[in-house]
């Protein structure tokens, strides 16, 4: 009996392994769709809602997609509409979705490169072009352990403050854990009735959440590379950053620049707004700007009313949401390395350089082609979705564009129109969150795996550009 079970499990693993190498994009989409289906059924249970009446299918599906795709857009208030069971289901969906995103993205990256590059660094194994999914068991364990450790660390930082606020150990522990998991996974779900708005100037509460979002948006490859590059006991710190990979350097540099520029612009644009930063003290304005500069990267939390911001601030956040966070992270968007490669290509072209270079490394041309494909695909999806929502609702373009980008980039920020959308628009946004979550990695995987070398090539001729 035991031998038969082991044989079946081995056969299943072989089948999944073959499917992963033959059609990785299809496998990723299928897995996420099945997970979303399970959590939708769990949220349809009558006791998932606070009043026991049960959720509508569109609300359960939208919430399940938002949780598993770690978005944070909600059609029903998390703290009041869902029961404790419902909130546990949502938090579990965030945890499963976050781990799944990092794992699937990492595995697809290894499959695309035809070698277990990340696992190599973990296990110092030799390169192989026929690696099995069983070889990445340690990789998956490290992802789970690393993510859980960071989430619990954030929760521990939040617990003392929540204990003072709530005055109850159980409630404080639950809220700390919920915010810790939601922050690192860039989910944006909040278990408290008023969210973070009453704590706009509370550094001890806001900063750990912002830090968790920033770290989660870097991506597992970056987190692991930084962890491995840290000096061991007795070693000097001088030059330790030189051990960073090119991907880590590009991600850190671009993420920091986007954060600083975004925070400064939002601080200036909202400084006198009586509905957002206006009534705050200087320190509170500074903290609110820091928080608001990080959240469009895919965090989705807010300490001020986003719907009351100026349209100029919306546009700045639109741009930040479209870019998103790091590759193989819980953040969405086209990814910061995509933006970095595009900018480096423009600079190289302006200087007349044939090669795209950064930090003493040359970036292959096929990476630029993939970046262009990701940007164009993302922009096309956003365009089509904006047209659809403009037809389905009576909202203006500014609000629709913000909502569409928030869903596509799995951010979770909203101008306040989500709950009042018609069912057709909710279903569309659900599909958009799913596409935005799985789209980038699958598009890259499909295009990269279809790369081929041709022996016979057509004659070269330059068209006129510009």
PDB file of C-alpha atoms in Angstrom, residues 16 19 34 66 71 74 97-99 150 176 180 183 193 196 238 259 267 311 313 318 342 360 388 402 429 441 449 451:
ATOM      1  CA  UNK A  16       4.009  18.251 -12.871  1.00  0.00           C
ATOM      2  CA  UNK A  19       4.190  20.217 -17.473  1.00  0.00           C
ATOM      3  CA  UNK A  34      -7.711  26.588  -8.611  1.00  0.00           C
ATOM      4  CA  UNK A  66      -7.945  40.188  -4.163  1.00  0.00           C
ATOM      5  CA  UNK A  71      -4.139  43.170  -4.090  1.00  0.00           C
ATOM      6  CA  UNK A  74     -12.353  45.332  -1.335  1.00  0.00           C
ATOM      7  CA  UNK A  97      -0.972  33.735  -2.548  1.00  0.00           C
ATOM      8  CA  UNK A  98       2.166  35.532  -1.416  1.00  0.00           C
ATOM      9  CA  UNK A  99       4.168  32.328  -1.078  1.00  0.00           C
ATOM     10  CA  UNK A 150       9.906  38.572   8.234  1.00  0.00           C
ATOM     11  CA  UNK A 176      -0.375  42.517  14.683  1.00  0.00           C
ATOM     12  CA  UNK A 180       2.450  41.713   9.515  1.00  0.00           C
ATOM     13  CA  UNK A 183       2.296  44.204   4.872  1.00  0.00           C
ATOM     14  CA  UNK A 193     -12.558  49.320  11.399  1.00  0.00           C
ATOM     15  CA  UNK A 196      -4.660  53.281   9.573  1.00  0.00           C
ATOM     16  CA  UNK A 238      33.796  47.170   3.958  1.00  0.00           C
ATOM     17  CA  UNK A 259      10.310  56.008  -3.344  1.00  0.00           C
ATOM     18  CA  UNK A 267       4.440  65.883  -0.087  1.00  0.00           C
ATOM     19  CA  UNK A 311      -5.704  64.589  -9.501  1.00  0.00           C
ATOM     20  CA  UNK A 313      -1.290  63.144  -6.900  1.00  0.00           C
ATOM     21  CA  UNK A 318      -0.718  55.944 -11.362  1.00  0.00           C
ATOM     22  CA  UNK A 342      14.329  50.574 -20.540  1.00  0.00           C
ATOM     23  CA  UNK A 360      30.245  46.988 -14.775  1.00  0.00           C
ATOM     24  CA  UNK A 388     -14.419  48.696 -20.475  1.00  0.00           C
ATOM     25  CA  UNK A 402      -6.585  54.832 -10.877  1.00  0.00           C
ATOM     26  CA  UNK A 429     -11.673  43.961 -12.030  1.00  0.00           C
ATOM     27  CA  UNK A 441       5.734  36.240 -15.230  1.00  0.00           C
ATOM     28  CA  UNK A 449      10.965  29.869 -23.915  1.00  0.00           C
ATOM     29  CA  UNK A 451      13.417  32.234 -28.170  1.00  0.00           C
TER      30      UNK A 451
END
